[in-house]
Short mmCIF file of C-alpha atoms and ligand atoms in Angstrom, two decimals:
data_model
loop_
_atom_site.label_atom_id
_atom_site.label_comp_id
_atom_site.label_asym_id
_atom_site.label_seq_id
_atom_site.Cartn_x
_atom_site.Cartn_y
_atom_site.Cartn_z
CA MET Q 25 -0.21 -0.04 0.13
CA LYS Q 26 2.64 2.33 1.06
CA ALA Q 27 4.71 1.63 -2.16
CA ARG Q 28 1.49 2.67 -4.40
CA LEU Q 29 0.72 5.73 -2.32
CA SER Q 30 4.30 7.02 -2.63
CA GLU Q 31 3.89 7.01 -6.39
CA LEU Q 32 1.21 9.50 -6.46
CA PRO Q 33 1.83 13.30 -6.96
CA VAL Q 34 1.94 15.88 -4.24
CA GLY Q 35 -1.10 18.38 -4.76
CA VAL Q 36 -0.30 21.95 -4.99
CA PHE Q 37 -3.12 24.67 -5.05
CA ASP Q 38 -3.17 28.45 -5.35
CA SER Q 39 -5.68 31.20 -6.27
CA GLY Q 40 -3.70 31.40 -9.89
CA VAL Q 41 -0.04 31.59 -10.88
CA GLY Q 42 1.37 32.79 -7.81
CA GLY Q 43 1.66 29.41 -6.06
CA LEU Q 44 4.06 28.58 -8.77
CA THR Q 45 6.91 30.33 -6.68
CA VAL Q 46 6.03 27.62 -3.97
CA LEU Q 47 6.08 24.88 -6.82
CA ALA Q 48 9.68 26.06 -7.80
CA ALA Q 49 10.83 25.94 -4.05
CA LEU Q 50 9.41 22.22 -4.02
CA ARG Q 51 11.00 20.87 -7.15
CA ASP Q 52 14.23 22.32 -6.20
CA LEU Q 53 13.99 20.51 -2.93
CA LEU Q 54 12.36 17.37 -4.05
CA PRO Q 55 13.17 16.66 -7.95
CA ALA Q 56 12.21 13.40 -8.01
CA GLU Q 57 8.60 14.20 -6.94
CA ASP Q 58 5.47 14.41 -9.40
CA PHE Q 59 3.46 17.44 -8.74
CA LEU Q 60 -0.19 18.48 -9.62
CA TYR Q 61 -0.71 21.99 -9.44
CA LEU Q 62 -4.15 23.68 -9.79
CA GLY Q 63 -4.56 27.40 -10.17
CA ASP Q 64 -8.08 28.79 -9.75
CA THR Q 65 -7.40 31.33 -12.22
CA ALA Q 66 -11.11 31.79 -12.99
CA ARG Q 67 -11.54 33.19 -9.60
CA VAL Q 68 -8.10 34.87 -8.75
CA PRO Q 69 -7.79 37.13 -6.62
CA TYR Q 70 -8.63 35.51 -3.52
CA GLY Q 71 -7.09 38.14 -1.49
CA THR Q 72 -9.83 40.63 -1.77
CA LYS Q 73 -12.50 38.08 -1.30
CA SER Q 74 -14.47 37.23 2.25
CA ALA Q 75 -13.09 34.52 4.36
CA GLU Q 76 -16.23 32.65 3.69
CA SER Q 77 -15.73 32.66 -0.13
CA VAL Q 78 -12.11 31.68 0.12
CA SER Q 79 -13.02 28.87 2.23
CA ARG Q 80 -15.60 27.48 -0.23
CA TYR Q 81 -13.04 27.87 -3.01
CA ALA Q 82 -10.43 26.20 -1.26
CA VAL Q 83 -12.35 23.32 -0.28
CA GLN Q 84 -13.45 23.06 -4.00
CA ALA Q 85 -9.82 22.83 -5.13
CA ALA Q 86 -8.59 20.71 -2.77
CA GLY Q 87 -11.32 18.36 -3.67
CA ALA Q 88 -10.50 18.41 -7.23
CA LEU Q 89 -6.90 17.37 -6.49
CA VAL Q 90 -7.87 14.80 -3.95
CA ARG Q 91 -10.16 12.91 -6.51
CA ARG Q 92 -7.13 12.95 -8.99
CA GLY Q 93 -5.19 10.95 -6.33
CA ILE Q 94 -2.56 12.70 -4.48
CA LYS Q 95 -0.46 11.72 -1.38
CA MET Q 96 -0.09 15.14 0.04
CA LEU Q 97 -1.90 18.55 -0.35
CA VAL Q 98 0.15 21.88 -0.12
CA VAL Q 99 -1.96 25.04 0.08
CA ALA Q 100 0.42 27.42 -1.70
CA CYS Q 101 -1.94 30.39 -1.36
CA ASN Q 102 -1.14 32.39 1.56
CA THR Q 103 -4.99 33.74 1.71
CA ALA Q 104 -6.28 30.13 1.33
CA SER Q 105 -4.02 29.00 3.87
CA ALA Q 106 -4.82 31.71 6.23
CA VAL Q 107 -8.35 31.31 6.17
CA SER Q 108 -8.93 27.58 5.41
CA ILE Q 109 -6.16 25.15 6.78
CA ASP Q 110 -7.78 23.95 9.96
CA CYS Q 111 -10.80 23.26 7.89
CA LEU Q 112 -8.89 21.52 5.05
CA GLN Q 113 -6.79 19.55 7.44
CA GLU Q 114 -10.06 18.15 9.07
CA CYS Q 115 -11.70 17.52 6.13
CA TYR Q 116 -9.18 15.54 4.14
CA GLN Q 117 -7.76 13.79 7.15
CA PRO Q 118 -5.62 11.23 7.08
CA LEU Q 119 -4.15 13.17 4.00
CA PRO Q 120 -1.38 15.35 5.08
CA VAL Q 121 -2.30 18.87 4.57
CA ILE Q 122 -0.06 21.88 4.84
CA GLY Q 123 -0.29 25.59 4.10
CA VAL Q 124 2.56 28.33 3.93
CA VAL Q 125 1.43 30.40 6.81
CA ARG Q 126 2.87 28.29 9.57
CA PRO Q 127 6.09 27.47 7.75
CA GLY Q 128 6.36 31.07 7.01
CA ALA Q 129 5.94 32.18 10.73
CA LYS Q 130 8.58 29.53 11.82
CA ALA Q 131 11.03 31.09 9.27
CA ALA Q 132 10.22 34.64 10.69
CA CYS Q 133 10.94 33.68 13.97
CA CYS Q 134 14.38 32.12 13.16
CA ALA Q 135 15.24 35.20 10.98
CA SER Q 136 14.21 38.14 13.59
CA ALA Q 137 16.50 38.98 16.28
CA SER Q 138 14.79 41.78 17.91
CA GLY Q 139 11.27 40.01 17.59
CA ASN Q 140 10.10 43.13 15.24
CA ILE Q 141 8.48 41.65 12.44
CA ALA Q 142 6.74 43.12 9.64
CA VAL Q 143 4.38 41.23 7.50
CA ILE Q 144 2.86 42.01 4.18
CA ALA Q 145 0.18 40.17 2.48
CA THR Q 146 -3.29 40.61 0.84
CA GLU Q 147 -6.06 42.32 2.51
CA SER Q 148 -7.86 38.98 3.59
CA THR Q 149 -4.64 37.38 5.02
CA VAL Q 150 -4.02 40.70 7.12
CA ASN Q 151 -7.78 40.95 8.14
CA GLY Q 152 -7.84 37.46 9.61
CA GLY Q 153 -4.69 37.95 11.44
CA ALA Q 154 -3.25 34.52 10.75
CA TYR Q 155 0.60 35.48 10.55
CA LYS Q 156 0.45 37.49 13.68
CA CYS Q 157 -1.29 34.65 15.42
CA ALA Q 158 1.05 31.92 14.14
CA ILE Q 159 4.09 34.18 15.00
CA GLU Q 160 3.12 34.94 18.22
CA ASN Q 161 2.28 31.32 19.10
CA LEU Q 162 5.67 30.52 18.49
CA ARG Q 163 7.24 33.60 20.00
CA PRO Q 164 5.01 35.23 22.55
CA ASP Q 165 7.55 38.32 22.80
CA ALA Q 166 7.42 39.23 19.28
CA ASN Q 167 6.10 42.65 18.02
CA VAL Q 168 4.21 41.81 14.68
CA ILE Q 169 2.49 44.50 12.53
CA SER Q 170 0.86 43.60 9.49
CA ALA Q 171 -0.06 45.50 6.03
CA PRO Q 172 -1.97 44.72 3.11
CA CYS Q 173 -0.23 45.54 -0.14
CA GLN Q 174 -2.57 44.32 -2.72
CA LEU Q 175 -1.18 46.08 -5.78
CA PHE Q 176 2.08 44.24 -5.31
CA VAL Q 177 -0.21 41.25 -6.85
CA SER Q 178 -1.14 43.13 -10.15
CA LEU Q 179 2.61 44.42 -10.52
CA ALA Q 180 4.08 41.06 -10.13
CA GLU Q 181 1.54 39.49 -12.78
CA GLU Q 182 2.22 42.64 -14.98
CA GLY Q 183 5.92 41.59 -15.21
CA TRP Q 184 6.75 44.98 -13.18
CA GLY Q 185 8.51 43.33 -10.12
CA SER Q 186 11.58 45.53 -10.21
CA GLY Q 187 12.30 48.96 -11.36
CA ASP Q 188 10.88 52.75 -10.52
CA ILE Q 189 7.53 51.68 -10.33
CA ALA Q 190 7.65 48.82 -8.10
CA GLU Q 191 9.98 50.65 -6.01
CA ALA Q 192 7.80 53.81 -5.61
CA VAL Q 193 4.86 51.15 -4.72
CA ALA Q 194 7.07 49.56 -2.28
CA ARG Q 195 8.04 52.78 -0.37
CA ARG Q 196 4.50 53.80 -0.20
CA TYR Q 197 3.52 50.68 1.56
CA LEU Q 198 6.68 49.94 3.41
CA GLU Q 199 7.48 53.44 4.89
CA PRO Q 200 4.26 53.92 6.85
CA LEU Q 201 4.36 50.26 8.14
CA PHE Q 202 8.03 50.42 9.11
CA GLN Q 203 7.42 53.68 11.04
CA ARG Q 204 4.95 51.89 13.15
CA PHE Q 205 7.77 50.27 14.78
CA GLY Q 206 9.26 53.26 16.29
CA GLU Q 207 12.93 54.15 16.17
CA ASP Q 208 14.31 50.67 16.01
CA GLY Q 209 12.11 49.53 13.08
CA PRO Q 210 11.53 45.92 12.08
CA ASP Q 211 14.16 43.61 11.45
CA SER Q 212 12.50 41.08 9.39
CA LEU Q 213 9.86 41.37 6.76
CA VAL Q 214 7.66 38.41 5.98
CA LEU Q 215 6.54 38.12 2.35
CA GLY Q 216 2.86 36.87 3.14
CA CYS Q 217 1.68 36.41 -0.31
CA THR Q 218 2.72 34.07 -3.31
CA HIS Q 219 3.55 37.07 -5.34
CA PHE Q 220 5.91 39.02 -3.24
CA PRO Q 221 9.10 37.25 -4.11
CA VAL Q 222 8.67 38.41 -7.49
CA LEU Q 223 9.34 41.84 -5.88
CA GLN Q 224 12.20 40.92 -3.85
CA GLN Q 225 14.50 43.31 -5.44
CA ALA Q 226 12.47 46.25 -4.93
CA LEU Q 227 11.55 45.33 -1.36
CA GLU Q 228 15.21 44.74 -0.57
CA SER Q 229 16.17 48.17 -1.85
CA VAL Q 230 13.38 49.98 -0.30
CA ALA Q 231 13.60 48.02 3.30
CA GLY Q 232 17.53 48.54 3.38
CA PRO Q 233 20.45 46.17 4.56
CA ASN Q 234 19.14 45.96 8.11
CA VAL Q 235 15.71 44.14 7.09
CA ARG Q 236 15.67 40.29 6.21
CA LEU Q 237 13.09 39.30 3.87
CA VAL Q 238 11.32 36.18 4.96
CA ASP Q 239 9.77 33.97 2.09
CA SER Q 240 7.87 31.02 3.32
CA ALA Q 241 8.40 28.75 0.03
CA LYS Q 242 11.69 27.32 1.19
CA THR Q 243 10.58 26.63 4.71
CA THR Q 244 7.36 24.98 3.28
CA ALA Q 245 9.24 22.65 0.84
CA GLN Q 246 11.41 21.60 3.83
CA GLU Q 247 8.17 20.74 5.95
CA VAL Q 248 6.86 18.91 2.85
CA GLU Q 249 10.29 16.87 2.78
CA ARG Q 250 9.98 16.25 6.20
CA ILE Q 251 6.53 14.96 6.44
CA LEU Q 252 7.06 12.71 3.30
CA CYS Q 253 10.11 11.32 4.56
CA GLY Q 254 8.37 10.67 8.01
CA ALA Q 255 5.71 8.85 6.45
CA GLY Q 256 7.71 6.80 3.99
CA LEU Q 257 6.23 8.44 0.93
CA CYS Q 258 9.19 10.01 -0.75
CA ARG Q 259 9.82 8.86 -4.43
CA GLU Q 260 13.04 6.98 -5.20
CA LYS Q 261 15.77 9.48 -5.59
CA GLU Q 262 17.23 8.53 -9.23
CA ARG Q 263 13.98 9.73 -11.16
CA GLN Q 264 13.02 13.07 -12.50
CA GLY Q 265 9.75 14.17 -11.35
CA ARG Q 266 6.87 15.67 -13.55
CA VAL Q 267 4.38 18.27 -13.04
CA ASN Q 268 0.94 18.42 -14.21
CA PHE Q 269 -0.82 21.75 -14.37
CA MET Q 270 -4.41 22.63 -14.02
CA ALA Q 271 -6.49 26.11 -14.02
CA THR Q 272 -9.94 26.90 -13.97
CA ASP Q 273 -9.56 29.68 -16.91
CA CYS Q 274 -7.19 30.92 -19.50
CA ALA Q 275 -4.48 28.14 -20.09
CA GLY Q 276 -2.77 30.88 -22.39
CA ARG Q 277 -2.40 33.44 -19.55
CA PHE Q 278 -1.42 30.87 -17.01
CA ALA Q 279 1.30 29.68 -19.27
CA LYS Q 280 2.49 33.28 -19.92
CA VAL Q 281 2.65 34.78 -16.60
CA GLY Q 282 3.14 31.27 -14.79
CA SER Q 283 6.41 30.85 -16.54
CA SER Q 284 7.86 33.74 -14.99
CA PHE Q 285 6.69 32.83 -11.46
CA LEU Q 286 8.17 29.19 -11.89
CA GLY Q 287 11.27 30.13 -13.62
CA GLU Q 288 10.97 27.85 -16.36
CA ALA Q 289 8.67 27.82 -19.59
CA ILE Q 290 5.27 26.34 -19.40
CA SER Q 291 3.32 25.55 -22.55
CA ALA Q 292 -0.37 26.69 -22.85
CA GLU Q 293 -1.18 23.03 -24.23
CA ASP Q 294 0.12 21.56 -21.20
CA VAL Q 295 -2.46 23.23 -18.99
CA GLU Q 296 -5.60 21.39 -18.37
CA ILE Q 297 -8.92 23.53 -17.98
CA ILE Q 298 -11.19 21.93 -15.14
CA ASP Q 299 -14.32 23.41 -13.61
CA LEU Q 300 -14.64 23.42 -9.92
N1 LIG R 50 -2.07 33.56 -3.86
C1 LIG R 50 -2.59 34.69 -3.15
C2 LIG R 50 -1.78 34.87 -1.83
O1 LIG R 50 -0.77 34.06 -1.57
C3 LIG R 50 -2.15 36.10 -3.72
C4 LIG R 50 -3.26 36.35 -4.90
C5 LIG R 50 -4.60 36.34 -4.50
O2 LIG R 50 -5.04 37.37 -4.07
O3 LIG R 50 -5.36 35.57 -4.85
O4 LIG R 50 -2.47 35.29 -0.87
#
């Protein structure tokens, strides 16, 4: 039974193409694994929707992956992780289900010396307070202040992740956020949204050398590896894993924008359109 289960892909879902930054980290660390990626491109963005809608979408997306056969589910979307991870874990047990918020919170606690931690994310993620709660659970002395930065999502998808415009927008969002920490400022900045690693350069140049950027993708990949190995579900190392892509709309746009997020070419013909 274990041998057959280990041959199944790892399911990864996101509201759209953003989760491909997480998939890239997963493939880097686990090259022998197969992945089944679903982007809910018909309903993106999740970040401006109510928690009720996002939870409903997340359960539908997870259901579609589970029906195809997966050995683990990774909720790559920060907004969906923030509002629905407990519900998904309960719904699909004993399937291992992990989100990106708790691994991101863990990475932030490791990165921060002072405990002054700034979090940027979508409106829904910030409003629900999931990062603040997850960080304070691990580190009760932390001073966590969050700000929604919704415009970064559009900039990243437009391919304007670096340069003057990205830096101007980053300044507009980060300066007031950093001022809220007082004189010391934050020493870490959590990128609490799948799209924000695309703006890394602009964020680094505005945040300055004393602030460490924390990207949950790598820590999430490490957590997936730990869970798969612990359950005896890893693929044999000698093989090269495959990725199958599914989206709920616009295969062409998924392939075009998604290629830059993944860091490798995706062909529109390889994107299966499904209905949730
Ligand atoms: N994937 C979403 C997240 O990480 C960003 C895009 C959206 O708003 O759906 O929160």
